[in-house]
Short mmCIF file of C-alpha atoms in Angstrom, two decimals:
data_model
loop_
_atom_site.label_atom_id
_atom_site.label_comp_id
_atom_site.label_asym_id
_atom_site.label_seq_id
_atom_site.Cartn_x
_atom_site.Cartn_y
_atom_site.Cartn_z
CA UNK A 291 -21.43 22.42 -25.80
CA UNK A 292 -21.66 22.94 -29.53
CA UNK A 293 -25.17 23.71 -30.81
CA UNK A 294 -25.86 23.54 -34.54
CA UNK A 295 -29.03 25.13 -35.92
CA UNK A 296 -30.50 24.98 -39.39
CA UNK A 297 -33.27 27.37 -40.34
CA UNK A 298 -35.72 26.93 -41.99
CA UNK A 299 -36.64 23.35 -41.18
CA UNK A 300 -38.36 23.04 -44.55
CA UNK A 301 -38.28 24.90 -47.84
CA UNK A 302 -40.29 24.60 -51.06
CA UNK A 303 -39.22 26.34 -54.27
CA UNK A 304 -40.12 26.16 -57.98
CA UNK A 305 -37.68 24.50 -60.32
CA UNK A 306 -34.94 26.83 -61.51
CA UNK A 307 -34.85 28.98 -58.41
CA UNK A 308 -31.60 29.24 -56.46
CA UNK A 309 -31.57 27.60 -53.03
CA UNK A 310 -30.00 29.16 -49.95
CA UNK A 311 -29.63 26.94 -46.88
CA UNK A 312 -28.35 28.28 -43.58
CA UNK A 313 -26.36 26.67 -40.78
CA UNK A 314 -25.27 28.37 -37.56
CA UNK A 315 -23.10 27.05 -34.75
CA UNK A 316 -22.33 28.38 -31.29
CA UNK A 317 -18.65 27.48 -30.85
CA UNK A 318 -16.43 28.93 -33.57
CA UNK A 319 -13.43 26.76 -32.58
CA UNK A 320 -14.06 24.14 -35.26
CA UNK A 321 -11.74 22.13 -37.51
CA UNK A 322 -14.13 21.98 -40.44
CA UNK A 323 -17.75 22.01 -41.53
CA UNK A 324 -19.39 19.44 -43.75
CA UNK A 325 -22.65 19.53 -45.71
CA UNK A 326 -24.53 16.28 -46.26
CA UNK A 327 -27.52 15.25 -48.34
CA UNK A 328 -30.02 12.70 -47.02
CA UNK A 329 -32.65 11.13 -49.27
CA UNK A 330 -35.73 9.48 -47.71
CA UNK A 331 -34.87 6.02 -46.41
CA UNK A 332 -31.20 6.49 -47.21
CA UNK A 333 -28.01 7.35 -45.41
CA UNK A 334 -26.09 10.60 -45.57
CA UNK A 335 -23.94 11.53 -48.55
CA UNK A 336 -21.16 14.07 -48.11
CA UNK A 337 -21.51 17.05 -50.47
CA UNK A 338 -18.85 19.53 -49.43
CA UNK A 339 -16.19 19.78 -46.74
CA UNK A 340 -14.85 23.21 -45.80
CA UNK A 341 -11.72 23.43 -43.69
CA UNK A 342 -11.68 26.04 -40.92
CA UNK A 343 -9.05 28.01 -42.86
CA UNK A 344 -11.22 28.18 -45.99
CA UNK A 345 -13.95 30.69 -46.83
CA UNK A 346 -15.78 28.62 -49.41
CA UNK A 347 -15.88 25.37 -51.35
CA UNK A 348 -17.51 24.65 -54.70
CA UNK A 349 -18.68 21.54 -56.49
CA UNK A 350 -20.73 21.91 -59.66
CA UNK A 351 -23.94 23.81 -58.83
CA UNK A 352 -23.12 23.72 -55.11
CA UNK A 353 -21.24 26.39 -53.25
CA UNK A 354 -20.72 26.48 -49.51
CA UNK A 355 -19.37 29.44 -47.58
CA UNK A 356 -18.00 29.53 -44.07
CA UNK A 357 -17.74 32.51 -41.72
CA UNK A 358 -16.19 30.96 -38.66
CA UNK A 359 -16.06 34.15 -36.60
CA UNK A 360 -19.81 34.65 -36.85
CA UNK A 361 -20.58 30.92 -36.61
CA UNK A 362 -22.34 30.66 -39.96
CA UNK A 363 -22.25 28.61 -43.12
CA UNK A 364 -24.45 28.87 -46.18
CA UNK A 365 -25.05 26.27 -48.86
CA UNK A 366 -26.07 27.66 -52.24
CA UNK A 367 -27.58 25.42 -54.90
CA UNK A 368 -27.89 27.12 -58.26
CA UNK A 369 -30.76 26.53 -60.68
CA UNK A 370 -32.54 23.97 -58.52
CA UNK A 371 -33.97 20.78 -60.03
CA UNK A 372 -36.58 18.32 -58.73
CA UNK A 373 -33.70 15.88 -58.14
CA UNK A 374 -32.34 18.29 -55.53
CA UNK A 375 -35.30 17.48 -53.28
CA UNK A 376 -33.81 15.99 -50.11
CA UNK A 377 -32.85 16.88 -46.55
CA UNK A 378 -29.60 18.80 -46.20
CA UNK A 379 -27.63 18.57 -42.97
CA UNK A 380 -24.61 20.48 -41.82
CA UNK A 381 -22.12 19.16 -39.29
CA UNK A 382 -19.24 20.89 -37.56
CA UNK A 383 -16.17 19.10 -36.31
CA UNK A 384 -14.15 19.83 -33.23
CA UNK A 385 -13.65 17.02 -30.73
CA UNK A 386 -16.66 15.34 -32.29
CA UNK A 387 -19.00 15.80 -35.22
CA UNK A 388 -22.07 17.84 -34.21
CA UNK A 389 -25.06 17.78 -36.55
CA UNK A 390 -27.89 20.17 -37.23
CA UNK A 391 -31.43 18.82 -37.59
CA UNK A 392 -31.46 19.55 -41.33
CA UNK A 393 -33.48 21.52 -43.86
CA UNK A 394 -35.91 19.52 -45.98
CA UNK A 395 -36.02 20.91 -49.51
CA UNK A 396 -38.77 20.34 -52.06
CA UNK A 397 -38.21 21.54 -55.61
CA UNK A 398 -41.51 21.75 -57.52
CA UNK A 399 -41.47 20.89 -61.23
CA UNK D 40 -17.42 -1.28 -53.67
CA UNK D 41 -20.35 -1.63 -51.23
CA UNK D 42 -19.16 1.01 -48.73
CA UNK D 43 -20.99 0.77 -45.40
CA UNK D 44 -23.68 -1.91 -45.15
CA UNK D 45 -26.22 -2.14 -42.33
CA UNK D 46 -28.74 -4.85 -41.54
CA UNK D 47 -31.62 -5.12 -40.88
CA UNK D 48 -33.26 -2.17 -42.63
CA UNK D 49 -36.43 -2.34 -40.51
CA UNK D 50 -37.21 -4.06 -37.23
CA UNK D 51 -39.99 -4.00 -34.65
CA UNK D 52 -39.05 -5.04 -31.14
CA UNK D 53 -41.12 -5.60 -28.04
CA UNK D 54 -40.15 -3.87 -24.82
CA UNK D 55 -37.47 -5.88 -23.03
CA UNK D 56 -36.26 -7.75 -26.11
CA UNK D 57 -32.67 -7.60 -27.29
CA UNK D 58 -31.21 -7.40 -30.75
CA UNK D 59 -28.06 -6.65 -32.69
CA UNK D 60 -27.72 -4.20 -35.57
CA UNK D 61 -25.02 -5.35 -37.95
CA UNK D 62 -22.59 -3.02 -39.71
CA UNK D 63 -19.77 -3.86 -42.07
CA UNK D 64 -17.52 -1.71 -44.26
CA UNK D 65 -15.20 -2.73 -47.08
CA UNK D 66 -13.07 0.42 -47.28
CA UNK D 67 -10.49 -0.74 -44.71
CA UNK D 68 -11.39 2.22 -42.49
CA UNK D 69 -9.99 2.24 -38.99
CA UNK D 70 -12.75 4.35 -37.49
CA UNK D 71 -16.38 3.32 -37.20
CA UNK D 72 -19.35 5.00 -35.54
CA UNK D 73 -22.94 4.42 -34.55
CA UNK D 74 -25.38 7.33 -34.59
CA UNK D 75 -29.07 7.60 -33.88
CA UNK D 76 -31.38 10.11 -35.55
CA UNK D 77 -34.65 11.09 -33.92
CA UNK D 78 -37.35 13.04 -35.82
CA UNK D 79 -36.46 16.72 -36.13
CA UNK D 80 -33.15 16.23 -34.38
CA UNK D 81 -29.56 16.04 -35.46
CA UNK D 82 -27.58 12.81 -35.32
CA UNK D 83 -26.31 11.79 -31.89
CA UNK D 84 -23.19 9.65 -31.47
CA UNK D 85 -23.79 6.42 -29.52
CA UNK D 86 -20.43 4.63 -29.68
CA UNK D 87 -17.35 4.74 -31.82
CA UNK D 88 -14.27 2.61 -32.46
CA UNK D 89 -10.76 3.63 -33.47
CA UNK D 90 -9.73 0.14 -34.52
CA UNK D 91 -10.24 -3.55 -33.86
CA UNK D 92 -10.54 -4.22 -30.16
CA UNK D 93 -11.00 -0.56 -29.19
CA UNK D 94 -14.36 1.11 -28.54
CA UNK D 95 -15.51 4.19 -26.65
CA UNK D 96 -18.73 5.91 -25.62
CA UNK D 97 -20.28 8.78 -27.51
CA UNK D 98 -22.98 11.21 -26.36
CA UNK D 99 -25.84 8.72 -25.78
CA UNK D 100 -24.40 5.25 -24.94
CA UNK D 101 -26.90 4.13 -22.29
CA UNK D 102 -28.82 1.00 -23.28
CA UNK D 103 -26.34 -0.01 -25.97
CA UNK D 104 -23.19 -2.08 -26.30
CA UNK D 105 -20.69 -2.53 -29.10
CA UNK D 106 -17.77 -4.73 -30.03
CA UNK D 107 -15.10 -4.51 -32.72
CA UNK D 108 -13.42 -7.86 -33.29
CA UNK D 109 -12.42 -7.09 -36.90
CA UNK D 110 -11.66 -3.97 -38.93
CA UNK D 111 -14.73 -4.59 -41.10
CA UNK D 112 -17.47 -5.20 -38.53
CA UNK D 113 -18.97 -3.01 -35.80
CA UNK D 114 -22.22 -4.47 -34.43
CA UNK D 115 -24.48 -2.49 -32.07
CA UNK D 116 -26.30 -4.43 -29.37
CA UNK D 117 -29.53 -3.23 -27.76
CA UNK D 118 -30.20 -4.87 -24.42
CA UNK D 119 -33.68 -4.71 -22.87
CA UNK D 120 -35.20 -2.52 -25.57
CA UNK D 121 -37.22 0.51 -24.43
CA UNK D 122 -39.62 2.79 -26.38
CA UNK D 123 -37.04 5.60 -26.04
CA UNK D 124 -34.79 3.58 -28.35
CA UNK D 125 -37.24 3.90 -31.23
CA UNK D 126 -35.11 5.72 -33.78
CA UNK D 127 -33.18 5.47 -37.01
CA UNK D 128 -29.69 4.10 -36.51
CA UNK D 129 -26.79 4.92 -38.80
CA UNK D 130 -23.44 3.23 -38.96
CA UNK D 131 -20.56 5.22 -40.43
CA UNK D 132 -16.86 4.86 -41.07
CA UNK D 133 -13.87 7.02 -41.88
CA UNK D 134 -10.17 6.64 -42.56
CA UNK D 135 -9.18 8.90 -39.70
CA UNK D 136 -11.05 9.93 -36.58
CA UNK D 137 -13.70 12.62 -36.64
CA UNK D 138 -11.30 14.81 -34.72
CA UNK D 139 -8.88 14.78 -37.65
CA UNK D 140 -9.22 17.92 -39.68
CA UNK D 141 -9.74 16.82 -43.26
CA UNK D 142 -11.59 13.60 -42.75
CA UNK D 143 -14.75 12.60 -44.64
CA UNK D 144 -17.22 10.24 -43.04
CA UNK D 145 -19.26 7.64 -44.98
CA UNK D 146 -22.69 6.50 -43.85
CA UNK D 147 -24.75 3.36 -44.24
CA UNK D 148 -28.38 3.59 -45.35
CA UNK D 149 -29.85 3.33 -41.88
CA UNK D 150 -31.83 0.88 -39.76
CA UNK D 151 -35.36 1.83 -38.69
CA UNK D 152 -36.11 0.42 -35.25
CA UNK D 153 -39.48 0.60 -33.48
CA UNK D 154 -39.89 -0.58 -29.88
CA UNK D 155 -43.49 -1.28 -28.86
#
């Protein structure tokens, strides 16, 4: 059974600092990994999708890396802003989509 | 383009009551899903559908039922509500199934359900 872990559960940083969010998974036989953003009282918004054959994916200030053999992915957010405050979830896809519990990020102005 | 729309947003149920969470999508997606999210936990798949008339169980189907009479709609029925069903429920849809490699999944804004 696939287990997805996100550590830490919560993170608080001053504005301008770079954010590093971690995701680990137990079964490396995945098709892809997806990072989502969840705002309070809202649904999930897809940020980045990394195929199993890719090492990283970038979108603006966001960069996600994938090391399938070690079961790890990292989401980097450069020059954080208060608007980046949200919960970030990773999900890995094999026969189904397995989610981590998320990391709640607070960016202090 | 509304995407995935869920109603109601909030609901309080008494133990033993029944209710239906509505979900509709306007993206002509074949695949639709219902997830629940408990505090501090990842999302768990309740039921999913690969097209009109076809549904299947996910990880945590007990206490729920679904139907898919049209491509757009995928309602989730709670029969005999129990406190363990207090959760946030998310409907989602995608063009292909979650087992397809490149697929992106789109979520509704969630329905907060409390059973007392």
